[in-house]
Amino acid sequence: MFKGSMVAIITPFTPDGRVDEEKYRQLIEFQIENGTDVIVPCGTTGESATLDYEEHDRVIQICIEQVNKRVPVIAGTGSNSTTEAIELSLHAKKMGADAVLLVSPYYNKPSQEGLYQHYKKIAESVPLPQILYNVPGRTGMNMEAKTTIRLAEFSNIVAIKEASGNITQSGEILAAAGDKIDVLSGDDFLTLPLMAVGAKGVISVTANIMPKEVKAMVTAIQEGRWDDARGMHLKMLDIHNAMFIESNPVPVKTAASLMGKCGATVRLPLVDMQPHTLETLKSVMKGYGLI
């Protein structure tokens, strides 16, 4: 249902910490102009964890308004409270989102049965396409392939964003339920290998600053131009890795700032990049001609 190059878009802030609506709209236009297939607001990269409820809804609303149906919008509405996730998802539906992205409950560390019941309840409560989001590095636990395979039986659970770093796990999902649920890469540096085993695309961090290049690689894979895709994949590894030299989204937001796209302001407990990692980031970006 959703495929290609999808961006987990950053949420720009003004120097005093408010959502910068003007810059945000410009970032959305930058993505569409460069071929990005889907915009994903309020994910991890969009600093959803430090947006209050009003801001969260507003960021999604701005995205839907600015996109104006030119590409799908997948709204991040996950929570470690099932009830809260349902409320956020229903509101996103009311605003016109095409789907929702649901991060696994963080901090609670539910069992695999708890994960199943969480997503089952949302699927039964929200009549909208849903994308599961497995990111153990953020949530503290892994959603196992067998749990995803069970959840694939729900018709409105259409995909999983796999950021476990485990290609075998993604392969197991595709082998058992690939006709019922799509896999999307949640790690830029694993997009090519995951698409090689059947993933449909990537929800990308790097696309915030290199949308044309990420789109080009995904297109090459889709068209079976594997030598071209492999070359682009290897060429982009350094910038993919640079996006995680500190906690996401600090490096990518700093990179966007260095390119003049928006401010670098992040909200506590995130802080500005440390001097040594900032210099590393600048060096990598210069290598790609980004600054």
PDB file of C-alpha atoms in Angstrom:
ATOM      1  CA  MET A   1       0.000   0.000   0.000  1.00  0.00           C
ATOM      2  CA  PHE A   2       2.812   2.418   0.913  1.00  0.00           C
ATOM      3  CA  LYS A   3       6.140   2.044  -0.833  1.00  0.00           C
ATOM      4  CA  GLY A   4       9.230   3.827  -2.034  1.00  0.00           C
ATOM      5  CA  SER A   5      11.185   6.632  -0.406  1.00  0.00           C
ATOM      6  CA  MET A   6       9.377   7.905   2.670  1.00  0.00           C
ATOM      7  CA  VAL A   7      10.787  10.592   4.934  1.00  0.00           C
ATOM      8  CA  ALA A   8      10.500  10.679   8.721  1.00  0.00           C
ATOM      9  CA  ILE A   9      10.418  14.448   8.605  1.00  0.00           C
ATOM     10  CA  ILE A  10      12.006  16.674  11.243  1.00  0.00           C
ATOM     11  CA  THR A  11       9.944  19.203  13.205  1.00  0.00           C
ATOM     12  CA  PRO A  12      11.739  22.560  13.030  1.00  0.00           C
ATOM     13  CA  PHE A  13      11.624  24.860  16.044  1.00  0.00           C
ATOM     14  CA  THR A  14      12.196  28.578  16.394  1.00  0.00           C
ATOM     15  CA  PRO A  15      15.118  29.664  18.621  1.00  0.00           C
ATOM     16  CA  ASP A  16      12.703  29.994  21.558  1.00  0.00           C
ATOM     17  CA  GLY A  17      11.438  26.440  21.047  1.00  0.00           C
ATOM     18  CA  ARG A  18       8.105  26.899  19.254  1.00  0.00           C
ATOM     19  CA  VAL A  19       7.147  24.881  16.182  1.00  0.00           C
ATOM     20  CA  ASP A  20       8.379  26.842  13.154  1.00  0.00           C
ATOM     21  CA  GLU A  21       5.401  26.450  10.824  1.00  0.00           C
ATOM     22  CA  GLU A  22       6.914  28.391   7.931  1.00  0.00           C
ATOM     23  CA  LYS A  23      10.122  26.345   7.859  1.00  0.00           C
ATOM     24  CA  TYR A  24       8.126  23.153   8.277  1.00  0.00           C
ATOM     25  CA  ARG A  25       6.043  23.913   5.202  1.00  0.00           C
ATOM     26  CA  GLN A  26       9.229  24.676   3.267  1.00  0.00           C
ATOM     27  CA  LEU A  27      10.725  21.335   4.316  1.00  0.00           C
ATOM     28  CA  ILE A  28       7.620  19.537   3.082  1.00  0.00           C
ATOM     29  CA  GLU A  29       7.876  21.303  -0.270  1.00  0.00           C
ATOM     30  CA  PHE A  30      11.574  20.366  -0.486  1.00  0.00           C
ATOM     31  CA  GLN A  31      10.594  16.722  -0.070  1.00  0.00           C
ATOM     32  CA  ILE A  32       7.836  16.745  -2.662  1.00  0.00           C
ATOM     33  CA  GLU A  33       9.963  18.642  -5.182  1.00  0.00           C
ATOM     34  CA  ASN A  34      12.657  15.971  -4.869  1.00  0.00           C
ATOM     35  CA  GLY A  35      10.384  12.973  -5.393  1.00  0.00           C
ATOM     36  CA  THR A  36       9.739  11.705  -1.886  1.00  0.00           C
ATOM     37  CA  ASP A  37       6.810   9.282  -2.036  1.00  0.00           C
ATOM     38  CA  VAL A  38       5.365   9.633   1.481  1.00  0.00           C
ATOM     39  CA  ILE A  39       5.719  12.171   4.323  1.00  0.00           C
ATOM     40  CA  VAL A  40       5.787  10.842   7.885  1.00  0.00           C
ATOM     41  CA  PRO A  41       5.312  13.560  10.545  1.00  0.00           C
ATOM     42  CA  CYS A  42       5.646  13.058  14.304  1.00  0.00           C
ATOM     43  CA  GLY A  43       7.938  10.073  14.254  1.00  0.00           C
ATOM     44  CA  THR A  44      11.080   9.759  16.358  1.00  0.00           C
ATOM     45  CA  THR A  45      12.864  12.081  13.921  1.00  0.00           C
ATOM     46  CA  GLY A  46      10.031  14.598  14.358  1.00  0.00           C
ATOM     47  CA  GLU A  47      10.674  14.744  18.120  1.00  0.00           C
ATOM     48  CA  SER A  48       7.169  13.506  18.910  1.00  0.00           C
ATOM     49  CA  ALA A  49       8.263  12.643  22.443  1.00  0.00           C
ATOM     50  CA  THR A  50       8.596  16.315  23.399  1.00  0.00           C
ATOM     51  CA  LEU A  51       5.582  17.683  21.516  1.00  0.00           C
ATOM     52  CA  ASP A  52       2.558  18.346  23.711  1.00  0.00           C
ATOM     53  CA  TYR A  53      -0.852  17.107  22.520  1.00  0.00           C
ATOM     54  CA  GLU A  54      -1.805  20.370  20.863  1.00  0.00           C
ATOM     55  CA  GLU A  55       1.533  20.626  19.065  1.00  0.00           C
ATOM     56  CA  HIS A  56       1.398  16.988  18.007  1.00  0.00           C
ATOM     57  CA  ASP A  57      -1.974  17.470  16.348  1.00  0.00           C
ATOM     58  CA  ARG A  58      -0.918  20.781  14.824  1.00  0.00           C
ATOM     59  CA  VAL A  59       2.245  19.337  13.265  1.00  0.00           C
ATOM     60  CA  ILE A  60       0.189  16.565  11.654  1.00  0.00           C
ATOM     61  CA  GLN A  61      -2.448  19.059  10.517  1.00  0.00           C
ATOM     62  CA  ILE A  62       0.124  21.379   8.919  1.00  0.00           C
ATOM     63  CA  CYS A  63       1.638  18.428   7.069  1.00  0.00           C
ATOM     64  CA  ILE A  64      -1.725  17.276   5.730  1.00  0.00           C
ATOM     65  CA  GLU A  65      -2.630  20.824   4.680  1.00  0.00           C
ATOM     66  CA  GLN A  66       0.695  21.519   2.965  1.00  0.00           C
ATOM     67  CA  VAL A  67       0.886  18.170   1.202  1.00  0.00           C
ATOM     68  CA  ASN A  68      -2.689  18.690  -0.025  1.00  0.00           C
ATOM     69  CA  LYS A  69      -3.059  15.075  -1.181  1.00  0.00           C
ATOM     70  CA  ARG A  70      -0.039  15.194  -3.493  1.00  0.00           C
ATOM     71  CA  VAL A  71       1.532  12.270  -1.622  1.00  0.00           C
ATOM     72  CA  PRO A  72       0.283  10.138   1.286  1.00  0.00           C
ATOM     73  CA  VAL A  73       0.787  11.327   4.863  1.00  0.00           C
ATOM     74  CA  ILE A  74       1.455   8.701   7.531  1.00  0.00           C
ATOM     75  CA  ALA A  75       1.008  10.299  10.946  1.00  0.00           C
ATOM     76  CA  GLY A  76       3.039   9.129  13.920  1.00  0.00           C
ATOM     77  CA  THR A  77       0.461   8.426  16.639  1.00  0.00           C
ATOM     78  CA  GLY A  78       2.078   5.740  18.765  1.00  0.00           C
ATOM     79  CA  SER A  79       2.215   5.812  22.554  1.00  0.00           C
ATOM     80  CA  ASN A  80       3.060   3.571  25.483  1.00  0.00           C
ATOM     81  CA  SER A  81      -0.593   3.972  26.488  1.00  0.00           C
ATOM     82  CA  THR A  82      -2.978   2.030  24.267  1.00  0.00           C
ATOM     83  CA  THR A  83      -5.828   4.427  25.003  1.00  0.00           C
ATOM     84  CA  GLU A  84      -3.694   7.434  24.147  1.00  0.00           C
ATOM     85  CA  ALA A  85      -2.534   5.849  20.889  1.00  0.00           C
ATOM     86  CA  ILE A  86      -6.150   5.254  19.908  1.00  0.00           C
ATOM     87  CA  GLU A  87      -7.106   8.850  20.692  1.00  0.00           C
ATOM     88  CA  LEU A  88      -4.166  10.265  18.704  1.00  0.00           C
ATOM     89  CA  SER A  89      -4.900   7.932  15.802  1.00  0.00           C
ATOM     90  CA  LEU A  90      -8.598   8.800  15.658  1.00  0.00           C
ATOM     91  CA  HIS A  91      -7.716  12.487  15.659  1.00  0.00           C
ATOM     92  CA  ALA A  92      -5.207  11.945  12.828  1.00  0.00           C
ATOM     93  CA  LYS A  93      -7.937  10.164  10.866  1.00  0.00           C
ATOM     94  CA  LYS A  94     -10.304  13.083  11.440  1.00  0.00           C
ATOM     95  CA  MET A  95      -7.667  15.498  10.127  1.00  0.00           C
ATOM     96  CA  GLY A  96      -7.234  13.447   6.967  1.00  0.00           C
ATOM     97  CA  ALA A  97      -4.123  11.323   7.501  1.00  0.00           C
ATOM     98  CA  ASP A  98      -3.794   8.424   5.059  1.00  0.00           C
ATOM     99  CA  ALA A  99      -2.381   6.051   7.683  1.00  0.00           C
ATOM    100  CA  VAL A 100      -0.783   5.989  11.121  1.00  0.00           C
ATOM    101  CA  LEU A 101       2.629   4.852  12.320  1.00  0.00           C
ATOM    102  CA  LEU A 102       2.497   3.146  15.717  1.00  0.00           C
ATOM    103  CA  VAL A 103       5.714   2.760  17.670  1.00  0.00           C
ATOM    104  CA  SER A 104       5.801  -0.199  20.046  1.00  0.00           C
ATOM    105  CA  PRO A 105       5.022   0.787  23.642  1.00  0.00           C
ATOM    106  CA  TYR A 106       8.189   2.154  25.229  1.00  0.00           C
ATOM    107  CA  TYR A 107       9.228   1.952  28.885  1.00  0.00           C
ATOM    108  CA  ASN A 108       6.389  -0.445  29.811  1.00  0.00           C
ATOM    109  CA  LYS A 109       8.280  -3.384  28.206  1.00  0.00           C
ATOM    110  CA  PRO A 110       5.178  -5.495  27.565  1.00  0.00           C
ATOM    111  CA  SER A 111       5.352  -9.207  26.775  1.00  0.00           C
ATOM    112  CA  GLN A 112       4.815 -10.401  23.220  1.00  0.00           C
ATOM    113  CA  GLU A 113       1.183 -11.070  24.163  1.00  0.00           C
ATOM    114  CA  GLY A 114       0.936  -7.533  25.537  1.00  0.00           C
ATOM    115  CA  LEU A 115       2.249  -6.163  22.250  1.00  0.00           C
ATOM    116  CA  TYR A 116      -0.273  -8.225  20.339  1.00  0.00           C
ATOM    117  CA  GLN A 117      -3.180  -7.045  22.480  1.00  0.00           C
ATOM    118  CA  HIS A 118      -2.005  -3.411  22.225  1.00  0.00           C
ATOM    119  CA  TYR A 119      -1.963  -3.421  18.437  1.00  0.00           C
ATOM    120  CA  LYS A 120      -5.105  -5.566  18.231  1.00  0.00           C
ATOM    121  CA  LYS A 121      -7.039  -3.014  20.272  1.00  0.00           C
ATOM    122  CA  ILE A 122      -5.863  -0.133  18.061  1.00  0.00           C
ATOM    123  CA  ALA A 123      -6.656  -2.065  14.885  1.00  0.00           C
ATOM    124  CA  GLU A 124     -10.179  -2.741  16.135  1.00  0.00           C
ATOM    125  CA  SER A 125     -10.698   0.855  17.261  1.00  0.00           C
ATOM    126  CA  VAL A 126      -9.238   2.893  14.391  1.00  0.00           C
ATOM    127  CA  PRO A 127     -10.556   2.342  10.821  1.00  0.00           C
ATOM    128  CA  LEU A 128      -7.366   3.489   9.111  1.00  0.00           C
ATOM    129  CA  PRO A 129      -4.330   1.714   7.600  1.00  0.00           C
ATOM    130  CA  GLN A 130      -1.759   1.088  10.309  1.00  0.00           C
ATOM    131  CA  ILE A 131       1.997   0.607  10.214  1.00  0.00           C
ATOM    132  CA  LEU A 132       3.642  -1.089  13.160  1.00  0.00           C
ATOM    133  CA  TYR A 133       7.020   0.284  14.234  1.00  0.00           C
ATOM    134  CA  ASN A 134       9.568  -2.010  15.824  1.00  0.00           C
ATOM    135  CA  VAL A 135      12.572  -0.081  17.150  1.00  0.00           C
ATOM    136  CA  PRO A 136      14.138  -1.993  20.072  1.00  0.00           C
ATOM    137  CA  GLY A 137      16.889   0.588  20.554  1.00  0.00           C
ATOM    138  CA  ARG A 138      14.239   3.112  21.569  1.00  0.00           C
ATOM    139  CA  THR A 139      11.573   0.953  23.199  1.00  0.00           C
ATOM    140  CA  GLY A 140      13.663  -1.462  25.213  1.00  0.00           C
ATOM    141  CA  MET A 141      12.216  -4.629  23.666  1.00  0.00           C
ATOM    142  CA  ASN A 142      11.939  -6.352  20.315  1.00  0.00           C
ATOM    143  CA  MET A 143       8.663  -7.301  18.687  1.00  0.00           C
ATOM    144  CA  GLU A 144       9.354 -10.815  17.477  1.00  0.00           C
ATOM    145  CA  ALA A 145       8.499 -12.003  13.993  1.00  0.00           C
ATOM    146  CA  LYS A 146       5.843 -14.365  15.325  1.00  0.00           C
ATOM    147  CA  THR A 147       3.978 -11.428  16.896  1.00  0.00           C
ATOM    148  CA  THR A 148       4.072  -9.415  13.682  1.00  0.00           C
ATOM    149  CA  ILE A 149       2.878 -12.468  11.755  1.00  0.00           C
ATOM    150  CA  ARG A 150      -0.110 -12.790  14.113  1.00  0.00           C
ATOM    151  CA  LEU A 151      -0.946  -9.118  13.685  1.00  0.00           C
ATOM    152  CA  ALA A 152      -0.781  -9.426   9.895  1.00  0.00           C
ATOM    153  CA  GLU A 153      -4.190 -11.105  10.068  1.00  0.00           C
ATOM    154  CA  PHE A 154      -5.802  -7.703  10.700  1.00  0.00           C
ATOM    155  CA  SER A 155      -6.691  -6.204   7.337  1.00  0.00           C
ATOM    156  CA  ASN A 156      -5.904  -2.620   8.397  1.00  0.00           C
ATOM    157  CA  ILE A 157      -2.429  -3.525   9.699  1.00  0.00           C
ATOM    158  CA  VAL A 158      -0.698  -3.101   6.364  1.00  0.00           C
ATOM    159  CA  ALA A 159       3.021  -2.804   7.118  1.00  0.00           C
ATOM    160  CA  ILE A 160       5.763  -2.824   9.718  1.00  0.00           C
ATOM    161  CA  LYS A 161       8.637  -0.391   9.910  1.00  0.00           C
ATOM    162  CA  GLU A 162      11.461  -2.699  10.961  1.00  0.00           C
ATOM    163  CA  ALA A 163      14.290  -0.911  12.772  1.00  0.00           C
ATOM    164  CA  SER A 164      15.543  -3.909  14.699  1.00  0.00           C
ATOM    165  CA  GLY A 165      18.617  -4.208  12.499  1.00  0.00           C
ATOM    166  CA  ASN A 166      17.766  -7.900  12.121  1.00  0.00           C
ATOM    167  CA  ILE A 167      17.458  -8.834   8.455  1.00  0.00           C
ATOM    168  CA  THR A 168      16.657 -12.436   9.368  1.00  0.00           C
ATOM    169  CA  GLN A 169      13.663 -11.284  11.398  1.00  0.00           C
ATOM    170  CA  SER A 170      12.345  -9.240   8.477  1.00  0.00           C
ATOM    171  CA  GLY A 171      12.836 -12.232   6.200  1.00  0.00           C
ATOM    172  CA  GLU A 172      10.839 -14.428   8.554  1.00  0.00           C
ATOM    173  CA  ILE A 173       7.940 -11.956   8.463  1.00  0.00           C
ATOM    174  CA  LEU A 174       8.008 -11.837   4.661  1.00  0.00           C
ATOM    175  CA  ALA A 175       8.326 -15.610   4.313  1.00  0.00           C
ATOM    176  CA  ALA A 176       5.310 -16.295   6.529  1.00  0.00           C
ATOM    177  CA  ALA A 177       3.080 -13.278   5.877  1.00  0.00           C
ATOM    178  CA  GLY A 178       4.492 -11.291   2.970  1.00  0.00           C
ATOM    179  CA  ASP A 179       1.171 -11.548   1.178  1.00  0.00           C
ATOM    180  CA  LYS A 180      -0.585  -9.862   4.126  1.00  0.00           C
ATOM    181  CA  ILE A 181       1.884  -7.304   5.506  1.00  0.00           C
ATOM    182  CA  ASP A 182       4.638  -5.196   3.942  1.00  0.00           C
ATOM    183  CA  VAL A 183       8.042  -4.608   5.510  1.00  0.00           C
ATOM    184  CA  LEU A 184       9.565  -1.123   5.385  1.00  0.00           C
ATOM    185  CA  SER A 185      13.166  -0.445   6.340  1.00  0.00           C
ATOM    186  CA  GLY A 186      13.561   1.717   9.422  1.00  0.00           C
ATOM    187  CA  ASP A 187      17.326   2.036   8.961  1.00  0.00           C
ATOM    188  CA  ASP A 188      18.803   3.859   5.966  1.00  0.00           C
ATOM    189  CA  PHE A 189      21.914   1.700   5.927  1.00  0.00           C
ATOM    190  CA  LEU A 190      19.781  -1.469   5.621  1.00  0.00           C
ATOM    191  CA  THR A 191      17.397  -0.300   2.911  1.00  0.00           C
ATOM    192  CA  LEU A 192      19.123  -2.149   0.086  1.00  0.00           C
ATOM    193  CA  PRO A 193      19.525  -5.509   1.861  1.00  0.00           C
ATOM    194  CA  LEU A 194      15.977  -5.385   3.205  1.00  0.00           C
ATOM    195  CA  MET A 195      14.517  -4.503  -0.178  1.00  0.00           C
ATOM    196  CA  ALA A 196      16.578  -7.328  -1.651  1.00  0.00           C
ATOM    197  CA  VAL A 197      14.559  -9.783   0.450  1.00  0.00           C
ATOM    198  CA  GLY A 198      11.241  -8.105  -0.305  1.00  0.00           C
ATOM    199  CA  ALA A 199      10.819  -4.883   1.685  1.00  0.00           C
ATOM    200  CA  LYS A 200       8.804  -2.237  -0.139  1.00  0.00           C
ATOM    201  CA  GLY A 201      10.832   0.854   0.778  1.00  0.00           C
ATOM    202  CA  VAL A 202      12.284   2.925   3.592  1.00  0.00           C
ATOM    203  CA  ILE A 203      11.094   5.434   6.153  1.00  0.00           C
ATOM    204  CA  SER A 204      14.256   7.467   5.977  1.00  0.00           C
ATOM    205  CA  VAL A 205      16.180   9.881   8.177  1.00  0.00           C
ATOM    206  CA  THR A 206      18.763  10.747   5.516  1.00  0.00           C
ATOM    207  CA  ALA A 207      16.020  11.795   3.088  1.00  0.00           C
ATOM    208  CA  ASN A 208      15.567  14.926   5.196  1.00  0.00           C
ATOM    209  CA  ILE A 209      18.771  16.267   3.660  1.00  0.00           C
ATOM    210  CA  MET A 210      19.256  14.049   0.569  1.00  0.00           C
ATOM    211  CA  PRO A 211      15.747  13.240  -0.674  1.00  0.00           C
ATOM    212  CA  LYS A 212      16.693  13.017  -4.344  1.00  0.00           C
ATOM    213  CA  GLU A 213      19.507  10.550  -3.656  1.00  0.00           C
ATOM    214  CA  VAL A 214      17.448   8.285  -1.382  1.00  0.00           C
ATOM    215  CA  LYS A 215      14.631   8.280  -3.934  1.00  0.00           C
ATOM    216  CA  ALA A 216      17.078   7.453  -6.738  1.00  0.00           C
ATOM    217  CA  MET A 217      18.442   4.418  -4.902  1.00  0.00           C
ATOM    218  CA  VAL A 218      14.993   3.094  -4.023  1.00  0.00           C
ATOM    219  CA  THR A 219      13.880   3.577  -7.634  1.00  0.00           C
ATOM    220  CA  ALA A 220      16.924   1.685  -8.907  1.00  0.00           C
ATOM    221  CA  ILE A 221      16.015  -1.239  -6.643  1.00  0.00           C
ATOM    222  CA  GLN A 222      12.388  -1.158  -7.757  1.00  0.00           C
ATOM    223  CA  GLU A 223      13.504  -1.230 -11.389  1.00  0.00           C
ATOM    224  CA  GLY A 224      15.936  -4.087 -10.798  1.00  0.00           C
ATOM    225  CA  ARG A 225      19.026  -1.985 -11.535  1.00  0.00           C
ATOM    226  CA  TRP A 226      20.987  -3.691  -8.788  1.00  0.00           C
ATOM    227  CA  ASP A 227      24.473  -2.542  -9.791  1.00  0.00           C
ATOM    228  CA  ASP A 228      23.307   1.079  -9.789  1.00  0.00           C
ATOM    229  CA  ALA A 229      21.519   0.612  -6.474  1.00  0.00           C
ATOM    230  CA  ARG A 230      24.540  -1.044  -4.879  1.00  0.00           C
ATOM    231  CA  GLY A 231      26.765   1.824  -5.954  1.00  0.00           C
ATOM    232  CA  MET A 232      24.390   4.418  -4.508  1.00  0.00           C
ATOM    233  CA  HIS A 233      23.998   2.419  -1.300  1.00  0.00           C
ATOM    234  CA  LEU A 234      27.736   2.235  -0.740  1.00  0.00           C
ATOM    235  CA  LYS A 235      28.218   5.885  -1.641  1.00  0.00           C
ATOM    236  CA  MET A 236      25.670   6.987   0.976  1.00  0.00           C
ATOM    237  CA  LEU A 237      26.889   4.830   3.856  1.00  0.00           C
ATOM    238  CA  ASP A 238      29.013   7.582   5.390  1.00  0.00           C
ATOM    239  CA  ILE A 239      26.135  10.073   5.520  1.00  0.00           C
ATOM    240  CA  HIS A 240      23.738   7.410   6.843  1.00  0.00           C
ATOM    241  CA  ASN A 241      26.162   6.655   9.650  1.00  0.00           C
ATOM    242  CA  ALA A 242      26.721  10.360  10.349  1.00  0.00           C
ATOM    243  CA  MET A 243      23.008  10.760  11.046  1.00  0.00           C
ATOM    244  CA  PHE A 244      23.495   8.611  14.147  1.00  0.00           C
ATOM    245  CA  ILE A 245      26.775   9.859  15.610  1.00  0.00           C
ATOM    246  CA  GLU A 246      24.539  11.358  18.303  1.00  0.00           C
ATOM    247  CA  SER A 247      20.926  10.594  19.131  1.00  0.00           C
ATOM    248  CA  ASN A 248      18.515  11.075  16.246  1.00  0.00           C
ATOM    249  CA  PRO A 249      17.334  13.704  15.299  1.00  0.00           C
ATOM    250  CA  VAL A 250      20.170  15.888  16.591  1.00  0.00           C
ATOM    251  CA  PRO A 251      22.576  15.181  13.688  1.00  0.00           C
ATOM    252  CA  VAL A 252      19.984  15.367  10.898  1.00  0.00           C
ATOM    253  CA  LYS A 253      18.438  18.543  12.272  1.00  0.00           C
ATOM    254  CA  THR A 254      21.901  20.068  12.629  1.00  0.00           C
ATOM    255  CA  ALA A 255      22.676  19.018   9.059  1.00  0.00           C
ATOM    256  CA  ALA A 256      19.480  20.666   7.807  1.00  0.00           C
ATOM    257  CA  SER A 257      20.476  23.798   9.688  1.00  0.00           C
ATOM    258  CA  LEU A 258      23.943  23.812   8.132  1.00  0.00           C
ATOM    259  CA  MET A 259      22.212  23.626   4.742  1.00  0.00           C
ATOM    260  CA  GLY A 260      20.038  26.621   5.624  1.00  0.00           C
ATOM    261  CA  LYS A 261      16.820  24.606   5.686  1.00  0.00           C
ATOM    262  CA  CYS A 262      15.778  25.333   9.288  1.00  0.00           C
ATOM    263  CA  GLY A 263      17.155  26.018  12.741  1.00  0.00           C
ATOM    264  CA  ALA A 264      19.070  23.400  14.719  1.00  0.00           C
ATOM    265  CA  THR A 265      17.035  23.903  17.900  1.00  0.00           C
ATOM    266  CA  VAL A 266      16.082  20.696  19.732  1.00  0.00           C
ATOM    267  CA  ARG A 267      14.176  20.280  22.969  1.00  0.00           C
ATOM    268  CA  LEU A 268      15.575  19.032  26.241  1.00  0.00           C
ATOM    269  CA  PRO A 269      16.661  16.429  27.130  1.00  0.00           C
ATOM    270  CA  LEU A 270      18.238  16.600  23.668  1.00  0.00           C
ATOM    271  CA  VAL A 271      20.959  19.216  23.317  1.00  0.00           C
ATOM    272  CA  ASP A 272      23.048  20.712  20.528  1.00  0.00           C
ATOM    273  CA  MET A 273      25.755  18.543  19.038  1.00  0.00           C
ATOM    274  CA  GLN A 274      29.019  18.335  20.903  1.00  0.00           C
ATOM    275  CA  PRO A 275      31.967  20.109  19.239  1.00  0.00           C
ATOM    276  CA  HIS A 276      33.856  16.968  18.148  1.00  0.00           C
ATOM    277  CA  THR A 277      30.813  15.265  16.615  1.00  0.00           C
ATOM    278  CA  LEU A 278      29.768  18.518  14.960  1.00  0.00           C
ATOM    279  CA  GLU A 279      33.134  18.710  13.221  1.00  0.00           C
ATOM    280  CA  THR A 280      32.762  15.100  12.094  1.00  0.00           C
ATOM    281  CA  LEU A 281      29.320  15.847  10.695  1.00  0.00           C
ATOM    282  CA  LYS A 282      30.583  18.917   8.828  1.00  0.00           C
ATOM    283  CA  SER A 283      33.442  16.926   7.341  1.00  0.00           C
ATOM    284  CA  VAL A 284      31.121  14.196   6.078  1.00  0.00           C
ATOM    285  CA  MET A 285      28.656  16.739   4.664  1.00  0.00           C
ATOM    286  CA  LYS A 286      31.443  18.549   2.817  1.00  0.00           C
ATOM    287  CA  GLY A 287      32.369  15.237   1.243  1.00  0.00           C
ATOM    288  CA  TYR A 288      28.906  15.030  -0.259  1.00  0.00           C
ATOM    289  CA  GLY A 289      28.852  18.656  -1.346  1.00  0.00           C
ATOM    290  CA  LEU A 290      25.995  19.434   1.025  1.00  0.00           C
ATOM    291  CA  ILE A 291      27.822  22.404   2.551  1.00  0.00           C
TER     292      ILE A 291
END
